[in-house]
PDB file of C-alpha atoms in Angstrom:
ATOM      1  CA  VAL X   1     -59.020 -42.144  45.639  1.00 44.00           C
ATOM      2  CA  GLY X   2     -61.143 -45.374  45.538  1.00 50.00           C
ATOM      3  CA  SER X   3     -61.671 -48.107  48.021  1.00 50.00           C
ATOM      4  CA  SER X   4     -58.378 -49.806  47.093  1.00 61.00           C
ATOM      5  CA  ASN X   5     -56.149 -51.011  49.928  1.00 77.00           C
ATOM      6  CA  LYS X   6     -53.016 -50.061  47.956  1.00 84.00           C
ATOM      7  CA  SER X   7     -50.987 -46.999  48.872  1.00 89.00           C
ATOM      8  CA  GLY X   8     -50.591 -44.151  46.385  1.00 91.00           C
ATOM      9  CA  THR X   9     -47.032 -45.254  45.678  1.00 93.00           C
ATOM     10  CA  ASP X  10     -48.122 -48.812  44.901  1.00 92.00           C
ATOM     11  CA  GLN X  11     -50.855 -47.524  42.606  1.00 92.00           C
ATOM     12  CA  TRP X  12     -48.389 -45.353  40.659  1.00 93.00           C
ATOM     13  CA  LYS X  13     -45.898 -48.230  40.463  1.00 90.00           C
ATOM     14  CA  GLU X  14     -48.598 -50.518  39.077  1.00 91.00           C
ATOM     15  CA  TYR X  15     -49.716 -47.822  36.614  1.00 92.00           C
ATOM     16  CA  PHE X  16     -46.222 -47.198  35.205  1.00 91.00           C
ATOM     17  CA  THR X  17     -45.321 -50.891  35.124  1.00 90.00           C
ATOM     18  CA  GLY X  18     -48.499 -51.460  33.097  1.00 92.00           C
ATOM     19  CA  MET X  19     -47.564 -48.614  30.744  1.00 93.00           C
ATOM     20  CA  PHE X  20     -43.871 -49.370  30.225  1.00 90.00           C
ATOM     21  CA  GLY X  21     -43.201 -52.833  31.581  1.00 90.00           C
ATOM     22  CA  LYS X  22     -40.650 -53.685  34.232  1.00 89.00           C
ATOM     23  CA  VAL X  23     -37.148 -52.341  33.545  1.00 89.00           C
ATOM     24  CA  THR X  24     -34.422 -54.872  34.198  1.00 93.00           C
ATOM     25  CA  THR X  25     -30.664 -54.496  34.501  1.00 95.00           C
ATOM     26  CA  ASP X  26     -30.405 -56.249  31.133  1.00 96.00           C
ATOM     27  CA  ASP X  27     -32.579 -53.492  29.633  1.00 94.00           C
ATOM     28  CA  ILE X  28     -30.283 -50.848  31.094  1.00 94.00           C
ATOM     29  CA  ASP X  29     -27.163 -52.653  29.845  1.00 95.00           C
ATOM     30  CA  GLU X  30     -28.663 -52.949  26.367  1.00 96.00           C
ATOM     31  CA  PHE X  31     -29.534 -49.256  26.312  1.00 96.00           C
ATOM     32  CA  GLY X  32     -26.024 -48.386  27.535  1.00 95.00           C
ATOM     33  CA  SER X  33     -24.367 -50.369  24.769  1.00 96.00           C
ATOM     34  CA  LYS X  34     -26.421 -48.442  22.200  1.00 97.00           C
ATOM     35  CA  TYR X  35     -25.995 -45.039  23.883  1.00 98.00           C
ATOM     36  CA  LYS X  36     -22.250 -45.055  24.555  1.00 96.00           C
ATOM     37  CA  GLY X  37     -20.456 -43.962  21.419  1.00 97.00           C
ATOM     38  CA  SER X  38     -23.684 -42.746  19.809  1.00 98.00           C
ATOM     39  CA  GLU X  39     -24.522 -39.370  18.314  1.00 98.00           C
ATOM     40  CA  GLU X  40     -26.872 -38.794  21.257  1.00 98.00           C
ATOM     41  CA  GLU X  41     -24.010 -39.268  23.737  1.00 98.00           C
ATOM     42  CA  ARG X  42     -21.754 -36.953  21.685  1.00 98.00           C
ATOM     43  CA  LYS X  43     -24.406 -34.217  21.784  1.00 98.00           C
ATOM     44  CA  ASP X  44     -24.918 -34.710  25.531  1.00 98.00           C
ATOM     45  CA  VAL X  45     -21.176 -34.591  26.247  1.00 98.00           C
ATOM     46  CA  LEU X  46     -20.668 -31.400  24.235  1.00 98.00           C
ATOM     47  CA  LYS X  47     -23.762 -29.789  25.772  1.00 98.00           C
ATOM     48  CA  TYR X  48     -22.548 -30.448  29.311  1.00 98.00           C
ATOM     49  CA  TYR X  49     -18.911 -29.651  28.429  1.00 98.00           C
ATOM     50  CA  THR X  50     -20.096 -26.191  27.381  1.00 98.00           C
ATOM     51  CA  MET X  51     -22.509 -25.821  30.311  1.00 98.00           C
ATOM     52  CA  PHE X  52     -19.888 -26.772  32.921  1.00 98.00           C
ATOM     53  CA  LYS X  53     -16.937 -25.107  31.123  1.00 97.00           C
ATOM     54  CA  GLY X  54     -14.939 -28.320  30.875  1.00 97.00           C
ATOM     55  CA  ASP X  55     -15.578 -29.677  34.384  1.00 98.00           C
ATOM     56  CA  LEU X  56     -15.687 -33.405  33.671  1.00 98.00           C
ATOM     57  CA  ASP X  57     -16.737 -34.250  37.225  1.00 97.00           C
ATOM     58  CA  LYS X  58     -19.929 -32.225  36.888  1.00 97.00           C
ATOM     59  CA  MET X  59     -20.489 -33.800  33.471  1.00 98.00           C
ATOM     60  CA  LEU X  60     -20.397 -37.265  35.051  1.00 97.00           C
ATOM     61  CA  GLU X  61     -23.463 -36.291  37.055  1.00 97.00           C
ATOM     62  CA  CYS X  62     -25.451 -35.379  33.931  1.00 98.00           C
ATOM     63  CA  VAL X  63     -24.393 -37.609  31.048  1.00 98.00           C
ATOM     64  CA  MET X  64     -26.460 -40.796  31.166  1.00 96.00           C
ATOM     65  CA  LEU X  65     -24.743 -43.976  32.331  1.00 96.00           C
ATOM     66  CA  SER X  66     -21.395 -42.231  32.659  1.00 96.00           C
ATOM     67  CA  GLU X  67     -18.496 -43.545  34.700  1.00 96.00           C
ATOM     68  CA  GLU X  68     -15.089 -42.165  35.668  1.00 96.00           C
ATOM     69  CA  ASP X  69     -13.501 -44.172  32.840  1.00 95.00           C
ATOM     70  CA  ASP X  70     -15.617 -42.290  30.270  1.00 97.00           C
ATOM     71  CA  LYS X  71     -13.861 -38.970  30.865  1.00 97.00           C
ATOM     72  CA  GLN X  72     -10.744 -39.742  28.803  1.00 97.00           C
ATOM     73  CA  ARG X  73     -12.875 -41.206  25.996  1.00 97.00           C
ATOM     74  CA  TRP X  74     -15.056 -38.084  25.910  1.00 98.00           C
ATOM     75  CA  VAL X  75     -11.998 -35.841  25.608  1.00 97.00           C
ATOM     76  CA  THR X  76     -10.443 -37.942  22.862  1.00 97.00           C
ATOM     77  CA  GLU X  77     -13.547 -38.805  20.824  1.00 98.00           C
ATOM     78  CA  TYR X  78     -15.803 -35.774  21.274  1.00 98.00           C
ATOM     79  CA  ILE X  79     -14.290 -32.752  22.993  1.00 98.00           C
ATOM     80  CA  ASN X  80     -10.906 -32.370  21.263  1.00 97.00           C
ATOM     81  CA  PRO X  81     -12.374 -32.834  17.762  1.00 98.00           C
ATOM     82  CA  ALA X  82     -15.116 -30.299  18.564  1.00 98.00           C
ATOM     83  CA  ILE X  83     -12.504 -27.811  19.820  1.00 97.00           C
ATOM     84  CA  LYS X  84     -10.437 -28.255  16.649  1.00 98.00           C
ATOM     85  CA  LYS X  85     -13.540 -27.697  14.493  1.00 98.00           C
ATOM     86  CA  GLY X  86     -14.431 -24.602  16.512  1.00 97.00           C
ATOM     87  CA  ASP X  87     -17.734 -26.075  17.715  1.00 97.00           C
ATOM     88  CA  VAL X  88     -16.931 -25.536  21.410  1.00 97.00           C
ATOM     89  CA  GLU X  89     -14.583 -23.323  23.431  1.00 97.00           C
ATOM     90  CA  LYS X  90     -11.390 -24.708  24.882  1.00 97.00           C
ATOM     91  CA  HIS X  91     -11.392 -25.158  28.677  1.00 97.00           C
ATOM     92  CA  ASP X  92      -7.963 -26.752  29.195  1.00 94.00           C
ATOM     93  CA  VAL X  93      -7.461 -25.859  32.844  1.00 96.00           C
ATOM     94  CA  ALA X  94     -10.786 -27.395  33.907  1.00 96.00           C
ATOM     95  CA  LEU X  95     -10.180 -30.453  31.730  1.00 95.00           C
ATOM     96  CA  ARG X  96      -6.752 -31.074  33.251  1.00 94.00           C
ATOM     97  CA  LYS X  97      -8.023 -30.567  36.792  1.00 95.00           C
ATOM     98  CA  THR X  98     -10.935 -32.985  36.387  1.00 96.00           C
ATOM     99  CA  LEU X  99      -9.478 -35.580  34.041  1.00 92.00           C
ATOM    100  CA  GLY X 100      -8.128 -37.495  37.001  1.00 74.00           C
ATOM    101  CA  ASP X 101      -4.754 -38.525  35.633  1.00 56.00           C
ATOM    102  CA  GLY X 102      -3.099 -35.144  35.848  1.00 46.00           C
ATOM    103  CA  GLY X 103      -3.586 -34.233  32.227  1.00 44.00           C
ATOM    104  CA  ASP X 104      -4.418 -35.170  28.702  1.00 42.00           C
ATOM    105  CA  ASP X 105      -1.619 -35.760  26.194  1.00 44.00           C
ATOM    106  CA  SER X 106      -3.925 -35.231  23.231  1.00 44.00           C
ATOM    107  CA  HIS X 107      -3.836 -31.395  23.569  1.00 42.00           C
ATOM    108  CA  ASP X 108      -1.434 -29.448  21.352  1.00 41.00           C
ATOM    109  CA  ASP X 109       1.422 -28.069  23.480  1.00 39.00           C
ATOM    110  CA  ASP X 110       1.508 -24.661  21.768  1.00 38.00           C
ATOM    111  CA  GLU X 111      -2.178 -24.132  22.488  1.00 41.00           C
ATOM    112  CA  ASP X 112      -1.646 -24.960  26.172  1.00 41.00           C
ATOM    113  CA  SER X 113       1.144 -22.452  26.773  1.00 37.00           C
ATOM    114  CA  GLU X 114      -1.211 -19.626  27.774  1.00 40.00           C
ATOM    115  CA  ASP X 115      -3.094 -21.812  30.269  1.00 41.00           C
ATOM    116  CA  GLU X 116       0.165 -23.183  31.698  1.00 39.00           C
ATOM    117  CA  THR X 117       1.333 -19.626  32.325  1.00 36.00           C
ATOM    118  CA  THR X 118      -1.957 -18.925  34.065  1.00 38.00           C
ATOM    119  CA  GLU X 119      -1.495 -21.938  36.314  1.00 40.00           C
ATOM    120  CA  SER X 120       2.078 -20.994  37.174  1.00 38.00           C
ATOM    121  CA  GLU X 121       0.941 -17.452  37.971  1.00 39.00           C
ATOM    122  CA  ASP X 122      -1.628 -18.989  40.290  1.00 42.00           C
ATOM    123  CA  ASP X 123       1.029 -21.033  42.065  1.00 43.00           C
ATOM    124  CA  ASP X 124       3.554 -18.177  42.337  1.00 42.00           C
ATOM    125  CA  ASP X 125       1.350 -15.201  43.042  1.00 42.00           C
ATOM    126  CA  ASP X 126      -1.565 -16.545  45.038  1.00 43.00           C
ATOM    127  CA  ASP X 127       0.558 -17.029  48.155  1.00 44.00           C
ATOM    128  CA  ASP X 128       1.245 -13.298  48.414  1.00 45.00           C
ATOM    129  CA  GLY X 129      -2.352 -12.456  47.447  1.00 46.00           C
ATOM    130  CA  LYS X 130      -1.495 -10.422  44.365  1.00 44.00           C
ATOM    131  CA  LYS X 131      -3.069 -12.490  41.596  1.00 43.00           C
ATOM    132  CA  ASN X 132      -5.703 -15.177  41.286  1.00 45.00           C
ATOM    133  CA  LYS X 133      -6.006 -18.041  38.762  1.00 44.00           C
ATOM    134  CA  ARG X 134      -6.661 -15.699  35.854  1.00 44.00           C
ATOM    135  CA  GLY X 135      -3.704 -13.445  36.654  1.00 47.00           C
ATOM    136  CA  LYS X 136      -6.027 -10.734  37.986  1.00 44.00           C
ATOM    137  CA  ARG X 137      -5.758  -9.035  41.337  1.00 44.00           C
ATOM    138  CA  SER X 138      -7.248 -11.144  44.089  1.00 42.00           C
ATOM    139  CA  THR X 139     -10.098 -10.066  46.294  1.00 46.00           C
ATOM    140  CA  SER X 140      -7.767  -9.852  49.283  1.00 43.00           C
ATOM    141  CA  GLY X 141      -5.462  -7.497  47.353  1.00 42.00           C
ATOM    142  CA  LYS X 142      -8.422  -5.261  46.529  1.00 42.00           C
ATOM    143  CA  LYS X 143      -9.587  -5.224  50.128  1.00 42.00           C
ATOM    144  CA  LYS X 144      -6.202  -4.026  51.316  1.00 43.00           C
ATOM    145  CA  LYS X 145      -6.280  -1.160  48.831  1.00 42.00           C
ATOM    146  CA  ASP X 146      -9.904  -0.320  49.646  1.00 45.00           C
ATOM    147  CA  THR X 147      -9.373  -0.284  53.419  1.00 44.00           C
ATOM    148  CA  LYS X 148      -6.366   2.064  53.405  1.00 45.00           C
ATOM    149  CA  PRO X 149      -8.264   5.067  51.994  1.00 46.00           C
ATOM    150  CA  LYS X 150     -11.091   4.419  54.440  1.00 47.00           C
ATOM    151  CA  LYS X 151      -8.674   4.443  57.374  1.00 46.00           C
ATOM    152  CA  GLU X 152      -7.045   7.620  56.113  1.00 46.00           C
ATOM    153  CA  SER X 153     -10.403   9.331  55.716  1.00 44.00           C
ATOM    154  CA  SER X 154     -11.427   8.284  59.213  1.00 44.00           C
ATOM    155  CA  LYS X 155      -8.165   9.735  60.591  1.00 47.00           C
ATOM    156  CA  LYS X 156      -8.848  13.035  58.824  1.00 48.00           C
ATOM    157  CA  ASN X 157     -12.317  13.184  60.354  1.00 48.00           C
ATOM    158  CA  ALA X 158     -11.052  12.423  63.870  1.00 44.00           C
TER     159      ALA X 158
END
């Protein structure tokens, strides 16, 4: 490196400050006011909505400058219209679980009926281990069925 007394970190900091200038909180606030509500934010929200299958909490980690309060706005302004247009799949269960207020009134009730049944099946059947969230047999139910034949075969061999 040269005979400079500056550390590598200081040299990189100086280099990037010279290239881009110092970023201030005012710069970030200005960018945020342009980004929020923009086409770029809409594309980001829909990209991460699809990637995380409706998990708004994971989306908060990826959408720039996002805050908890943005979740309801995303659903109302971007996600629900995109679902209605057929641009993205509907992930109602994940949306309701991660919206934070227990649900979103902007969904059509008749479209939710299938997911509500799925949730009630989860509540009713998961305790006895018969069905999971999707109404399918749980892993524990499969293990019980798988272990019985093994025990029987071991008894026959003994």
